[in-house]
Amino acid sequence: MRCLRMLVRILVLLYLAGAPALAQTLCQPNASNGYRVRISIKTALGNQAYEWNENEMFLFRATMAFAMRRYYKTETYNVDNIIVCNQTRRVSFWFVVISPENPTMLIPKADVEKAVSMSRHRINNAFLLTDRTLEFLGIYPTLAEPVNPDTPPWLIVFGVVIGAVFAGIIALLVSSLLQKRRKEKGMMEDGQDEEDRQMKGVENGINLDGIYNRGFTDDDRFTKL
Amino acid sequence: MCLTHTWDNPMQFVLACVSYAVGLGNVWRFPYLCQMHGGGGFLIPYMLMLVLLGVPLFYMELAIGQKMRLGSIGAWRAISPYLGGVGMASVVTSMYLCLYYNVINAWSFWYLFHSFQSVLPWAECPVNSNLTGPVEECERATPTQYFFYRETLDISGSIEENGGIHMGQALCLLLAWIIVYLFIVKGVKSTGKVVYFTATFPYLVLIIYLIRGVTLHGAINGVKYMFTPKMEQLAKPTTWINAATQIFFSLGLGFGSLIAFASYNQYNNNFEKQAIVVSMVNSSTSIFASIVTFSIYGFKATFNYESCLERVRLLLLNTFDLAEDTISLENVNHWIAELNRTHPEQFASLGGRLETCDLEAELDTAVEGTGLAFIVYSEAIKNMPVSQLWSVLYFIMLLLLGMGSMLGNVIAVITPLSDLKFISVLSYLVGLVCLFCLLLGLGFTTRSGNYWFTMFNDYGATFSLLFIVLIEVITVCYIYGIKRFEKDVEDMLGHRLNWYWKIMLAGVSPILLIALFIFYIVNYIQGGTPTYQAWNKELGKSVVTEYPPYAQAFIGLLLASSVCCIPLTALYTYCKKRNLASGKRERTVSTVSA
């Protein structure tokens, strides 16, 4: 009995000692179920860039665990379930997600992708970055749905301009009509005076059908510019 | 010509001429020529041609219009009955111009209306249907090209593939024609008031753009590039020929518009001073506009160059996993050499993805015409801060320039027609002409419409104008006689023709015109089958395609239809005179016998 318990304890100790090593072997560059992350802090934030250190890495692992929790709608995922390796100066690294029930099993790539896509916005905001500066190589950001307004905006401006133009046409028509009516009224009144005027010898106004008579030239020959 | 139809004052006439002459060509053709032919050095042939060719011919057309007080058909018939066809040819050419020129205004309206959005539609590619990325055609080309060729024109792959009418374009064309109608409906009374605005406002916008342009990052590169004279270009004959044709077309000679404008003048108007002023204003505007264009060019080229450097920098950082601040924009090239030395295999794996960034190459991409105005400029504008404001300003300026030129074109057609007294009421005549041009112009809004537009632009006016103006000069100087012309001018102005005008009109200009004419014919014959640029949507760029036979026949028809008016009218007049003479003889015989 005592031998059996010691055996179990040794096995448990071995397992516990080996687990992190085992986990490390699960995370490798080009792992089948892993993703590469590339972060460009200085491009995004310029002078206000923060430094990437272990605390930021901890935040990343916590955010990924949050994403997994949100996707599976469970509360079993923890920081330990996210394994990170191969960090470079660029700030890029590989990560894999291990299942909380079975530490040797990796969560498949497709599920990780869906989890990341679902919480992409939250992950970006945790780091003050964007889709372009926090890249998950292989996971394409879904672009925003194009806003389709009912009336295209250009049609609205066009409507305003052509409305103004039609208003101009109507104003033109109305003014020419008013002018014609005023002329007719004026002519009717003049008709009775015409006989008197002719007797007085006043001319009937400018004859529009004539040709310019060059005999009568002005002294002032040059019109100014 | 009714005496009541005159300009209210000489200033309206000058502004009308300025508004007509200063058009889109000053903004998009002159800067291109300047760049192609050696920058600052191009000004020498340009100024020379202005003095030898431009001003004398401009003077001659104004003199004819003011003296005869009729549109081009009546004026040329009065000068020489056999050569009345010259006026007819002018009207036909102006009609072609009216048909296609307003389409440019329609495009300006389209772009103007689309500028009232938070993000300019030509700034980014639209996403495709599965929301995974941008539309393919837009990826292969640039967003501005995509917007112009796909969303504005919905262009087909070649001139043979017709399609339906683009409704948005048709609406904009309708608007453009209604506005032209409104400007001209009351004859020079309405036009005279409109030109105060269309002649002056573009200058305001150009000044604003000049200030904005020279303060842009990288603008100085463009201006330096433009003004660096490359004197060796002056040795090439094409430089001189292009300078001559630019002066020629920029002043709008031969269309009959100048004759029409001058026919509304008072008899004693001092057109000599006005001719010189308008020509000078036109040329200086060209130079001014090219400074603006080149500062915008410089900005765009610098922007593209720096974007290229940024992409290369990112590529290097990602491939070699270096920390972000090791490579900056300044030492990209240094690092390329360094990394090639230290990690040759990894560097080789980059392969074709590594671009070469060259500022000179960016500046060298000379573009002219609609490509410059609607693609290059809008690309530059989208990168400026507060781009909507600059876009609105720019397209309003294009509209005013285009509308001002349209006024001259339509008046060149209306004036002779109203002289012929087909329709007595002016507003009905104007309405009829505008409606006719609108209906035919709808053909340019179809999917292959841009190709027909280019055909009209390249062949509709160029050759026939040269021929028309050549016949004009020969007619005035040798058939009408330079002595009679001198007397007429003295009658109008009060002093005799200067020796400068006499030598230029009778000697230098005809010789230059004949040389230009011969060059054009030789160039056309040597050029082989005429070609055009067709937009290929798979490649995302334009490819050179030959015109199909029926299109080539149509080009021939365009060229012949205006030119053959001259010999045909001469023949007709000759036959009529012969019939009249023989008829008179018969009548005299009959009275004697009776």
PDB file of C-alpha atoms in Angstrom, chain B residues 466-585:
ATOM      1  CA  LEU B 466      -5.282  74.504 -88.868  1.00  0.00           C
ATOM      2  CA  PHE B 467      -6.765  74.359 -92.334  1.00  0.00           C
ATOM      3  CA  ILE B 468      -9.489  76.869 -91.490  1.00  0.00           C
ATOM      4  CA  VAL B 469      -7.123  79.433 -90.013  1.00  0.00           C
ATOM      5  CA  LEU B 470      -4.681  78.997 -92.897  1.00  0.00           C
ATOM      6  CA  ILE B 471      -7.457  79.742 -95.402  1.00  0.00           C
ATOM      7  CA  GLU B 472      -8.574  82.642 -93.203  1.00  0.00           C
ATOM      8  CA  VAL B 473      -5.169  84.317 -93.212  1.00  0.00           C
ATOM      9  CA  ILE B 474      -4.666  83.783 -96.945  1.00  0.00           C
ATOM     10  CA  THR B 475      -8.164  85.100 -97.657  1.00  0.00           C
ATOM     11  CA  VAL B 476      -7.760  88.244 -95.587  1.00  0.00           C
ATOM     12  CA  CYS B 477      -4.240  89.060 -96.728  1.00  0.00           C
ATOM     13  CA  TYR B 478      -4.310  88.068-100.376  1.00  0.00           C
ATOM     14  CA  ILE B 479      -7.865  87.630-101.643  1.00  0.00           C
ATOM     15  CA  TYR B 480      -9.522  90.445 -99.695  1.00  0.00           C
ATOM     16  CA  GLY B 481      -6.227  92.254 -99.795  1.00  0.00           C
ATOM     17  CA  ILE B 482      -4.083  93.619 -97.019  1.00  0.00           C
ATOM     18  CA  LYS B 483      -4.692  97.144 -98.325  1.00  0.00           C
ATOM     19  CA  ARG B 484      -8.472  96.890 -97.927  1.00  0.00           C
ATOM     20  CA  PHE B 485      -7.998  95.311 -94.492  1.00  0.00           C
ATOM     21  CA  GLU B 486      -5.721  98.190 -93.522  1.00  0.00           C
ATOM     22  CA  LYS B 487      -8.354 100.709 -94.592  1.00  0.00           C
ATOM     23  CA  ASP B 488     -11.067  98.924 -92.613  1.00  0.00           C
ATOM     24  CA  VAL B 489      -8.930  98.883 -89.485  1.00  0.00           C
ATOM     25  CA  GLU B 490      -8.103 102.550 -89.924  1.00  0.00           C
ATOM     26  CA  ASP B 491     -11.806 103.240 -90.262  1.00  0.00           C
ATOM     27  CA  MET B 492     -12.520 101.475 -86.982  1.00  0.00           C
ATOM     28  CA  LEU B 493      -9.518 102.471 -84.916  1.00  0.00           C
ATOM     29  CA  GLY B 494      -8.402 105.754 -86.374  1.00  0.00           C
ATOM     30  CA  HIS B 495      -4.792 104.848 -87.032  1.00  0.00           C
ATOM     31  CA  ARG B 496      -3.065 102.706 -89.650  1.00  0.00           C
ATOM     32  CA  LEU B 497      -1.843  99.146 -89.236  1.00  0.00           C
ATOM     33  CA  ASN B 498       1.491  98.951 -87.535  1.00  0.00           C
ATOM     34  CA  TRP B 499       4.421  97.395 -89.503  1.00  0.00           C
ATOM     35  CA  TYR B 500       4.406  94.553 -86.936  1.00  0.00           C
ATOM     36  CA  TRP B 501       0.851  93.498 -87.796  1.00  0.00           C
ATOM     37  CA  LYS B 502       1.453  93.783 -91.518  1.00  0.00           C
ATOM     38  CA  ILE B 503       4.589  91.636 -91.520  1.00  0.00           C
ATOM     39  CA  MET B 504       3.123  89.006 -89.208  1.00  0.00           C
ATOM     40  CA  LEU B 505      -0.239  88.681 -90.928  1.00  0.00           C
ATOM     41  CA  ALA B 506       0.981  88.788 -94.480  1.00  0.00           C
ATOM     42  CA  GLY B 507       4.255  86.939 -94.096  1.00  0.00           C
ATOM     43  CA  VAL B 508       5.244  85.113 -90.934  1.00  0.00           C
ATOM     44  CA  SER B 509       1.944  83.624 -89.802  1.00  0.00           C
ATOM     45  CA  PRO B 510       0.971  82.016 -93.123  1.00  0.00           C
ATOM     46  CA  ILE B 511       4.430  80.456 -93.437  1.00  0.00           C
ATOM     47  CA  LEU B 512       4.289  79.083 -89.898  1.00  0.00           C
ATOM     48  CA  LEU B 513       0.766  77.785 -90.472  1.00  0.00           C
ATOM     49  CA  ILE B 514       1.755  76.012 -93.666  1.00  0.00           C
ATOM     50  CA  ALA B 515       4.693  74.415 -91.840  1.00  0.00           C
ATOM     51  CA  LEU B 516       2.399  73.258 -88.999  1.00  0.00           C
ATOM     52  CA  PHE B 517      -0.116  71.911 -91.487  1.00  0.00           C
ATOM     53  CA  ILE B 518       2.487  69.890 -93.378  1.00  0.00           C
ATOM     54  CA  PHE B 519       3.891  68.558 -90.122  1.00  0.00           C
ATOM     55  CA  TYR B 520       0.455  67.403 -88.998  1.00  0.00           C
ATOM     56  CA  ILE B 521      -0.196  65.526 -92.215  1.00  0.00           C
ATOM     57  CA  VAL B 522       3.247  63.892 -92.156  1.00  0.00           C
ATOM     58  CA  ASN B 523       2.805  62.921 -88.508  1.00  0.00           C
ATOM     59  CA  TYR B 524      -0.613  61.438 -89.140  1.00  0.00           C
ATOM     60  CA  ILE B 525       0.555  59.384 -92.097  1.00  0.00           C
ATOM     61  CA  GLN B 526       3.703  58.229 -90.299  1.00  0.00           C
ATOM     62  CA  GLY B 527       1.783  57.305 -87.172  1.00  0.00           C
ATOM     63  CA  GLY B 528       0.189  54.276 -88.788  1.00  0.00           C
ATOM     64  CA  THR B 529      -3.174  53.034 -87.592  1.00  0.00           C
ATOM     65  CA  PRO B 530      -4.622  55.392 -85.036  1.00  0.00           C
ATOM     66  CA  THR B 531      -4.752  53.882 -81.563  1.00  0.00           C
ATOM     67  CA  TYR B 532      -6.401  54.663 -78.263  1.00  0.00           C
ATOM     68  CA  GLN B 533      -5.999  53.698 -74.619  1.00  0.00           C
ATOM     69  CA  ALA B 534      -8.519  51.074 -73.575  1.00  0.00           C
ATOM     70  CA  TRP B 535      -9.050  50.303 -69.895  1.00  0.00           C
ATOM     71  CA  ASN B 536      -8.469  46.656 -69.096  1.00  0.00           C
ATOM     72  CA  LYS B 537     -10.247  45.696 -65.898  1.00  0.00           C
ATOM     73  CA  GLU B 538      -8.296  42.476 -65.361  1.00  0.00           C
ATOM     74  CA  LEU B 539      -4.952  44.226 -65.455  1.00  0.00           C
ATOM     75  CA  GLY B 540      -6.174  47.388 -63.846  1.00  0.00           C
ATOM     76  CA  LYS B 541      -4.520  49.668 -66.373  1.00  0.00           C
ATOM     77  CA  SER B 542      -4.862  51.109 -69.857  1.00  0.00           C
ATOM     78  CA  VAL B 543      -3.642  49.202 -72.889  1.00  0.00           C
ATOM     79  CA  VAL B 544      -2.975  50.609 -76.334  1.00  0.00           C
ATOM     80  CA  THR B 545      -5.570  49.310 -78.792  1.00  0.00           C
ATOM     81  CA  GLU B 546      -6.107  49.975 -82.463  1.00  0.00           C
ATOM     82  CA  TYR B 547      -9.313  51.545 -83.679  1.00  0.00           C
ATOM     83  CA  PRO B 548     -11.629  49.163 -85.570  1.00  0.00           C
ATOM     84  CA  PRO B 549     -12.199  49.995 -89.254  1.00  0.00           C
ATOM     85  CA  TYR B 550     -15.564  51.677 -88.768  1.00  0.00           C
ATOM     86  CA  ALA B 551     -14.085  53.933 -86.101  1.00  0.00           C
ATOM     87  CA  GLN B 552     -11.243  54.884 -88.443  1.00  0.00           C
ATOM     88  CA  ALA B 553     -13.810  55.688 -91.123  1.00  0.00           C
ATOM     89  CA  PHE B 554     -15.602  57.871 -88.600  1.00  0.00           C
ATOM     90  CA  ILE B 555     -12.362  59.721 -87.852  1.00  0.00           C
ATOM     91  CA  GLY B 556     -12.004  60.368 -91.571  1.00  0.00           C
ATOM     92  CA  LEU B 557     -15.580  61.616 -91.663  1.00  0.00           C
ATOM     93  CA  LEU B 558     -14.899  63.986 -88.746  1.00  0.00           C
ATOM     94  CA  LEU B 559     -11.866  65.444 -90.476  1.00  0.00           C
ATOM     95  CA  ALA B 560     -13.475  65.676 -93.898  1.00  0.00           C
ATOM     96  CA  SER B 561     -16.877  67.006 -92.879  1.00  0.00           C
ATOM     97  CA  SER B 562     -15.644  70.366 -91.671  1.00  0.00           C
ATOM     98  CA  VAL B 563     -12.804  70.808 -94.173  1.00  0.00           C
ATOM     99  CA  CYS B 564     -14.835  70.005 -97.285  1.00  0.00           C
ATOM    100  CA  CYS B 565     -17.316  72.790 -96.485  1.00  0.00           C
ATOM    101  CA  ILE B 566     -14.806  75.212 -97.971  1.00  0.00           C
ATOM    102  CA  PRO B 567     -14.391  73.759-101.476  1.00  0.00           C
ATOM    103  CA  LEU B 568     -18.052  72.713-101.648  1.00  0.00           C
ATOM    104  CA  THR B 569     -19.308  76.206-100.833  1.00  0.00           C
ATOM    105  CA  ALA B 570     -16.869  77.717-103.316  1.00  0.00           C
ATOM    106  CA  LEU B 571     -18.192  75.376-105.998  1.00  0.00           C
ATOM    107  CA  TYR B 572     -21.812  76.114-105.095  1.00  0.00           C
ATOM    108  CA  THR B 573     -21.242  79.862-105.180  1.00  0.00           C
ATOM    109  CA  TYR B 574     -19.463  79.566-108.527  1.00  0.00           C
ATOM    110  CA  CYS B 575     -22.360  77.564-110.029  1.00  0.00           C
ATOM    111  CA  LYS B 576     -24.920  79.987-108.635  1.00  0.00           C
ATOM    112  CA  LYS B 577     -23.032  82.965-110.064  1.00  0.00           C
ATOM    113  CA  ARG B 578     -22.834  81.284-113.466  1.00  0.00           C
ATOM    114  CA  ASN B 579     -26.582  80.522-113.439  1.00  0.00           C
ATOM    115  CA  LEU B 580     -27.341  84.066-112.361  1.00  0.00           C
ATOM    116  CA  ALA B 581     -25.143  85.513-115.121  1.00  0.00           C
ATOM    117  CA  SER B 582     -26.709  83.315-117.837  1.00  0.00           C
ATOM    118  CA  GLY B 583     -30.183  84.091-116.439  1.00  0.00           C
ATOM    119  CA  LYS B 584     -29.488  87.850-116.713  1.00  0.00           C
ATOM    120  CA  ARG B 585     -28.412  87.488-120.332  1.00  0.00           C
TER     121      ARG B 585
END
